C-alpha cells in the first residue's frame, strides 16, 4: 500500500471509489438521493479541479485506488486549512487506512502552516475525526442544512 499525490489520470477510478463508498457506507446516515447528489459533486472532472488548489492524495494497493483525502487553504487563508474528501473503500475500512490518510495530511505543508484546521464532516465520520483531536467548531454540535458537521482542531 502506498499513499501518493493524485494525478489527473486517477480521476475516474478515484471518483468511482468515492461513489461506491457513498452508496454503501454514507447511505446508512443519509438518503440515497443526497448521496447521488454528493457523488455528482465528486465527479472525475470535479476531482481534477479540486486537485488544482488542494493537495490531494490517493491510497493505492495492488494497482487499485482504495482511499483518498485532501488538504487545502480554508477560504484562501494562509493560517487556516481544511481537510476534504476523505474516503476509504468499504471493503478496506477498519484496517488503519483512514489513519494513514490523516497522518499524511497532517504532514502536509497546508497543515503545518495552519493555526486552525477545519473539517466539514459527514455524520458517518465524526467519531473517527474525534480520535485525531478534532471537535465541534465553537462547541456547536448540530449539523448544517445538508447534514454536515463542522469540526476543528487548533495547533
Ligand atoms: C471514516 C473513514 C475514512 C475511516 O477510515 P478507516 O480506514 O475505516 O479508519 P481506520 O481503520 O484507520 O481507523 C482509525 C481509528 O479510528 C477508529 N474509527 C474508524 N471509523 C470510526 C467511526 N466511524 N467511529 C469511531 N471510530 C472510528 C478505528 O477504530 C481506529 O481506532 P484505533 O486506531 O484506536 O484502532 C471510513 O470509514 C470512510 O471512508 N467512511 C465513509 C466516508 C466518509 O464519511 N468519509 C468522511 C467524509 S467527511
mmCIF file with all atom_site columns, N, CA and C and ligand atoms in Angstrom, residues 21 25-26 86-88 93-99 120-122 124-125 127-129 131, ligand 1:
data_model
loop_
_atom_site.group_PDB
_atom_site.id
_atom_site.type_symbol
_atom_site.label_atom_id
_atom_site.label_alt_id
_atom_site.label_comp_id
_atom_site.label_asym_id
_atom_site.label_entity_id
_atom_site.label_seq_id
_atom_site.pdbx_PDB_ins_code
_atom_site.Cartn_x
_atom_site.Cartn_y
_atom_site.Cartn_z
_atom_site.occupancy
_atom_site.B_iso_or_equiv
_atom_site.pdbx_formal_charge
_atom_site.auth_seq_id
_atom_site.auth_comp_id
_atom_site.auth_asym_id
_atom_site.auth_atom_id
_atom_site.pdbx_PDB_model_num
ATOM   1   N N   . UNK A 1 21  ? -18.359 4.234  -2.002 1.00 0.00 ? 21  UNK A N   1
ATOM   2   C CA  . UNK A 1 21  ? -18.354 4.458  -0.542 1.00 0.00 ? 21  UNK A CA  1
ATOM   3   C C   . UNK A 1 21  ? -19.592 5.239  -0.107 1.00 0.00 ? 21  UNK A C   1
ATOM   4   N N   . UNK A 1 25  ? -21.457 3.068  2.475  1.00 0.00 ? 25  UNK A N   1
ATOM   5   C CA  . UNK A 1 25  ? -21.180 3.489  3.863  1.00 0.00 ? 25  UNK A CA  1
ATOM   6   C C   . UNK A 1 25  ? -22.033 4.687  4.272  1.00 0.00 ? 25  UNK A C   1
ATOM   7   N N   . UNK A 1 26  ? -21.954 5.789  3.525  1.00 0.00 ? 26  UNK A N   1
ATOM   8   C CA  . UNK A 1 26  ? -22.628 7.025  3.950  1.00 0.00 ? 26  UNK A CA  1
ATOM   9   C C   . UNK A 1 26  ? -24.140 6.934  3.851  1.00 0.00 ? 26  UNK A C   1
ATOM   10  N N   . UNK A 1 86  ? -12.192 12.776 2.319  1.00 0.00 ? 86  UNK A N   1
ATOM   11  C CA  . UNK A 1 86  ? -11.509 11.606 2.875  1.00 0.00 ? 86  UNK A CA  1
ATOM   12  C C   . UNK A 1 86  ? -12.450 10.400 2.772  1.00 0.00 ? 86  UNK A C   1
ATOM   13  N N   . UNK A 1 87  ? -12.024 9.431  1.993  1.00 0.00 ? 87  UNK A N   1
ATOM   14  C CA  . UNK A 1 87  ? -12.845 8.235  1.778  1.00 0.00 ? 87  UNK A CA  1
ATOM   15  C C   . UNK A 1 87  ? -11.959 6.995  1.760  1.00 0.00 ? 87  UNK A C   1
ATOM   16  N N   . UNK A 1 88  ? -12.460 5.912  2.371  1.00 0.00 ? 88  UNK A N   1
ATOM   17  C CA  . UNK A 1 88  ? -11.803 4.604  2.276  1.00 0.00 ? 88  UNK A CA  1
ATOM   18  C C   . UNK A 1 88  ? -12.846 3.623  1.738  1.00 0.00 ? 88  UNK A C   1
ATOM   19  N N   . UNK A 1 93  ? -12.170 -0.653 4.894  1.00 0.00 ? 93  UNK A N   1
ATOM   20  C CA  . UNK A 1 93  ? -12.297 0.126  6.130  1.00 0.00 ? 93  UNK A CA  1
ATOM   21  C C   . UNK A 1 93  ? -11.918 -0.726 7.348  1.00 0.00 ? 93  UNK A C   1
ATOM   22  N N   . UNK A 1 94  ? -11.472 -0.040 8.404  1.00 0.00 ? 94  UNK A N   1
ATOM   23  C CA  . UNK A 1 94  ? -11.144 -0.736 9.648  1.00 0.00 ? 94  UNK A CA  1
ATOM   24  C C   . UNK A 1 94  ? -9.765  -1.371 9.652  1.00 0.00 ? 94  UNK A C   1
ATOM   25  N N   . UNK A 1 95  ? -8.919  -1.008 8.671  1.00 0.00 ? 95  UNK A N   1
ATOM   26  C CA  . UNK A 1 95  ? -7.563  -1.582 8.586  1.00 0.00 ? 95  UNK A CA  1
ATOM   27  C C   . UNK A 1 95  ? -6.478  -0.536 8.828  1.00 0.00 ? 95  UNK A C   1
ATOM   28  N N   . UNK A 1 96  ? -6.876  0.647  9.282  1.00 0.00 ? 96  UNK A N   1
ATOM   29  C CA  . UNK A 1 96  ? -5.869  1.678  9.546  1.00 0.00 ? 96  UNK A CA  1
ATOM   30  C C   . UNK A 1 96  ? -5.579  2.585  8.361  1.00 0.00 ? 96  UNK A C   1
ATOM   31  N N   . UNK A 1 97  ? -6.320  2.434  7.266  1.00 0.00 ? 97  UNK A N   1
ATOM   32  C CA  . UNK A 1 97  ? -6.038  3.264  6.082  1.00 0.00 ? 97  UNK A CA  1
ATOM   33  C C   . UNK A 1 97  ? -6.472  4.710  6.325  1.00 0.00 ? 97  UNK A C   1
ATOM   34  N N   . UNK A 1 98  ? -7.629  4.887  6.962  1.00 0.00 ? 98  UNK A N   1
ATOM   35  C CA  . UNK A 1 98  ? -8.069  6.248  7.285  1.00 0.00 ? 98  UNK A CA  1
ATOM   36  C C   . UNK A 1 98  ? -7.045  6.952  8.160  1.00 0.00 ? 98  UNK A C   1
ATOM   37  N N   . UNK A 1 99  ? -6.504  6.224  9.137  1.00 0.00 ? 99  UNK A N   1
ATOM   38  C CA  . UNK A 1 99  ? -5.456  6.802  9.999  1.00 0.00 ? 99  UNK A CA  1
ATOM   39  C C   . UNK A 1 99  ? -4.249  7.222  9.157  1.00 0.00 ? 99  UNK A C   1
ATOM   40  N N   . UNK A 1 120 ? -15.240 19.732 7.211  1.00 0.00 ? 120 UNK A N   1
ATOM   41  C CA  . UNK A 1 120 ? -16.672 19.561 7.000  1.00 0.00 ? 120 UNK A CA  1
ATOM   42  C C   . UNK A 1 120 ? -16.936 18.055 6.993  1.00 0.00 ? 120 UNK A C   1
ATOM   43  N N   . UNK A 1 121 ? -17.484 17.542 8.095  1.00 0.00 ? 121 UNK A N   1
ATOM   44  C CA  . UNK A 1 121 ? -17.551 16.082 8.265  1.00 0.00 ? 121 UNK A CA  1
ATOM   45  C C   . UNK A 1 121 ? -18.935 15.514 8.027  1.00 0.00 ? 121 UNK A C   1
ATOM   46  N N   . UNK A 1 122 ? -18.949 14.335 7.427  1.00 0.00 ? 122 UNK A N   1
ATOM   47  C CA  . UNK A 1 122 ? -20.189 13.557 7.366  1.00 0.00 ? 122 UNK A CA  1
ATOM   48  C C   . UNK A 1 122 ? -20.516 13.087 8.779  1.00 0.00 ? 122 UNK A C   1
ATOM   49  N N   . UNK A 1 124 ? -21.201 10.149 9.352  1.00 0.00 ? 124 UNK A N   1
ATOM   50  C CA  . UNK A 1 124 ? -20.532 8.854  9.334  1.00 0.00 ? 124 UNK A CA  1
ATOM   51  C C   . UNK A 1 124 ? -19.132 8.914  9.950  1.00 0.00 ? 124 UNK A C   1
ATOM   52  N N   . UNK A 1 125 ? -18.451 10.054 9.791  1.00 0.00 ? 125 UNK A N   1
ATOM   53  C CA  . UNK A 1 125 ? -17.029 10.108 10.153 1.00 0.00 ? 125 UNK A CA  1
ATOM   54  C C   . UNK A 1 125 ? -16.727 10.953 11.392 1.00 0.00 ? 125 UNK A C   1
ATOM   55  N N   . UNK A 1 127 ? -17.012 10.586 14.627 1.00 0.00 ? 127 UNK A N   1
ATOM   56  C CA  . UNK A 1 127 ? -16.290 9.949  15.737 1.00 0.00 ? 127 UNK A CA  1
ATOM   57  C C   . UNK A 1 127 ? -14.900 9.467  15.322 1.00 0.00 ? 127 UNK A C   1
ATOM   58  N N   . UNK A 1 128 ? -14.725 9.221  14.024 1.00 0.00 ? 128 UNK A N   1
ATOM   59  C CA  . UNK A 1 128 ? -13.385 8.911  13.502 1.00 0.00 ? 128 UNK A CA  1
ATOM   60  C C   . UNK A 1 128 ? -12.483 10.130 13.679 1.00 0.00 ? 128 UNK A C   1
ATOM   61  N N   . UNK A 1 129 ? -12.943 11.307 13.240 1.00 0.00 ? 129 UNK A N   1
ATOM   62  C CA  . UNK A 1 129 ? -12.111 12.509 13.342 1.00 0.00 ? 129 UNK A CA  1
ATOM   63  C C   . UNK A 1 129 ? -11.833 12.884 14.794 1.00 0.00 ? 129 UNK A C   1
ATOM   64  N N   . UNK A 1 131 ? -11.105 11.031 17.127 1.00 0.00 ? 131 UNK A N   1
ATOM   65  C CA  . UNK A 1 131 ? -9.952  10.261 17.612 1.00 0.00 ? 131 UNK A CA  1
ATOM   66  C C   . UNK A 1 131 ? -8.635  10.981 17.323 1.00 0.00 ? 131 UNK A C   1
HETATM 67  C C1  . LIG B 2 .   ? -14.306 7.431  8.168  1.00 0.00 ? 1   LIG B C1  1
HETATM 68  C C2  . LIG B 2 .   ? -13.328 6.562  7.356  1.00 0.00 ? 1   LIG B C2  1
HETATM 69  C C3  . LIG B 2 .   ? -12.479 7.454  6.447  1.00 0.00 ? 1   LIG B C3  1
HETATM 70  C C4  . LIG B 2 .   ? -12.402 5.822  8.349  1.00 0.00 ? 1   LIG B C4  1
HETATM 71  O O1  . LIG B 2 .   ? -11.459 5.059  7.618  1.00 0.00 ? 1   LIG B O1  1
HETATM 72  P P1  . LIG B 2 .   ? -10.935 3.643  8.152  1.00 0.00 ? 1   LIG B P1  1
HETATM 73  O O2  . LIG B 2 .   ? -9.820  3.212  7.250  1.00 0.00 ? 1   LIG B O2  1
HETATM 74  O O3  . LIG B 2 .   ? -12.067 2.717  8.332  1.00 0.00 ? 1   LIG B O3  1
HETATM 75  O O4  . LIG B 2 .   ? -10.358 4.061  9.583  1.00 0.00 ? 1   LIG B O4  1
HETATM 76  P P2  . LIG B 2 .   ? -9.154  3.363  10.381 1.00 0.00 ? 1   LIG B P2  1
HETATM 77  O O5  . LIG B 2 .   ? -9.246  1.876  10.230 1.00 0.00 ? 1   LIG B O5  1
HETATM 78  O O6  . LIG B 2 .   ? -7.863  3.998  10.000 1.00 0.00 ? 1   LIG B O6  1
HETATM 79  O O7  . LIG B 2 .   ? -9.497  3.770  11.874 1.00 0.00 ? 1   LIG B O7  1
HETATM 80  C C5  . LIG B 2 .   ? -8.641  4.596  12.675 1.00 0.00 ? 1   LIG B C5  1
HETATM 81  C C6  . LIG B 2 .   ? -9.213  4.635  14.073 1.00 0.00 ? 1   LIG B C6  1
HETATM 82  O O8  . LIG B 2 .   ? -10.497 5.263  14.056 1.00 0.00 ? 1   LIG B O8  1
HETATM 83  C C7  . LIG B 2 .   ? -11.495 4.374  14.534 1.00 0.00 ? 1   LIG B C7  1
HETATM 84  N N1  . LIG B 2 .   ? -12.686 4.594  13.701 1.00 0.00 ? 1   LIG B N1  1
HETATM 85  C C8  . LIG B 2 .   ? -12.815 4.390  12.382 1.00 0.00 ? 1   LIG B C8  1
HETATM 86  N N2  . LIG B 2 .   ? -14.065 4.749  11.977 1.00 0.00 ? 1   LIG B N2  1
HETATM 87  C C9  . LIG B 2 .   ? -14.702 5.163  13.080 1.00 0.00 ? 1   LIG B C9  1
HETATM 88  C C10 . LIG B 2 .   ? -16.013 5.650  13.316 1.00 0.00 ? 1   LIG B C10 1
HETATM 89  N N3  . LIG B 2 .   ? -16.904 5.787  12.335 1.00 0.00 ? 1   LIG B N3  1
HETATM 90  N N4  . LIG B 2 .   ? -16.348 5.977  14.580 1.00 0.00 ? 1   LIG B N4  1
HETATM 91  C C11 . LIG B 2 .   ? -15.445 5.852  15.598 1.00 0.00 ? 1   LIG B C11 1
HETATM 92  N N5  . LIG B 2 .   ? -14.187 5.396  15.422 1.00 0.00 ? 1   LIG B N5  1
HETATM 93  C C12 . LIG B 2 .   ? -13.826 5.059  14.182 1.00 0.00 ? 1   LIG B C12 1
HETATM 94  C C13 . LIG B 2 .   ? -10.915 2.995  14.379 1.00 0.00 ? 1   LIG B C13 1
HETATM 95  O O9  . LIG B 2 .   ? -11.488 2.094  15.298 1.00 0.00 ? 1   LIG B O9  1
HETATM 96  C C14 . LIG B 2 .   ? -9.448  3.224  14.628 1.00 0.00 ? 1   LIG B C14 1
HETATM 97  O O10 . LIG B 2 .   ? -9.202  3.300  16.007 1.00 0.00 ? 1   LIG B O10 1
HETATM 98  P P3  . LIG B 2 .   ? -7.823  2.710  16.624 1.00 0.00 ? 1   LIG B P3  1
HETATM 99  O O11 . LIG B 2 .   ? -6.704  3.409  15.917 1.00 0.00 ? 1   LIG B O11 1
HETATM 100 O O12 . LIG B 2 .   ? -7.911  3.025  18.064 1.00 0.00 ? 1   LIG B O12 1
HETATM 101 O O13 . LIG B 2 .   ? -7.825  1.251  16.311 1.00 0.00 ? 1   LIG B O13 1
HETATM 102 C C15 . LIG B 2 .   ? -14.081 5.485  6.530  1.00 0.00 ? 1   LIG B C15 1
HETATM 103 O O14 . LIG B 2 .   ? -14.892 4.733  7.392  1.00 0.00 ? 1   LIG B O14 1
HETATM 104 C C16 . LIG B 2 .   ? -14.937 6.058  5.434  1.00 0.00 ? 1   LIG B C16 1
HETATM 105 O O15 . LIG B 2 .   ? -14.483 6.222  4.308  1.00 0.00 ? 1   LIG B O15 1
HETATM 106 N N6  . LIG B 2 .   ? -16.232 6.333  5.729  1.00 0.00 ? 1   LIG B N6  1
HETATM 107 C C17 . LIG B 2 .   ? -17.198 6.770  4.746  1.00 0.00 ? 1   LIG B C17 1
HETATM 108 C C18 . LIG B 2 .   ? -16.803 8.043  4.023  1.00 0.00 ? 1   LIG B C18 1
HETATM 109 C C19 . LIG B 2 .   ? -16.827 9.239  4.917  1.00 0.00 ? 1   LIG B C19 1
HETATM 110 O O16 . LIG B 2 .   ? -17.785 9.504  5.619  1.00 0.00 ? 1   LIG B O16 1
HETATM 111 N N7  . LIG B 2 .   ? -15.725 9.988  4.853  1.00 0.00 ? 1   LIG B N7  1
HETATM 112 C C20 . LIG B 2 .   ? -15.618 11.254 5.510  1.00 0.00 ? 1   LIG B C20 1
HETATM 113 C C21 . LIG B 2 .   ? -16.171 12.323 4.646  1.00 0.00 ? 1   LIG B C21 1
HETATM 114 S S1  . LIG B 2 .   ? -16.144 13.861 5.555  1.00 0.00 ? 1   LIG B S1  1
#
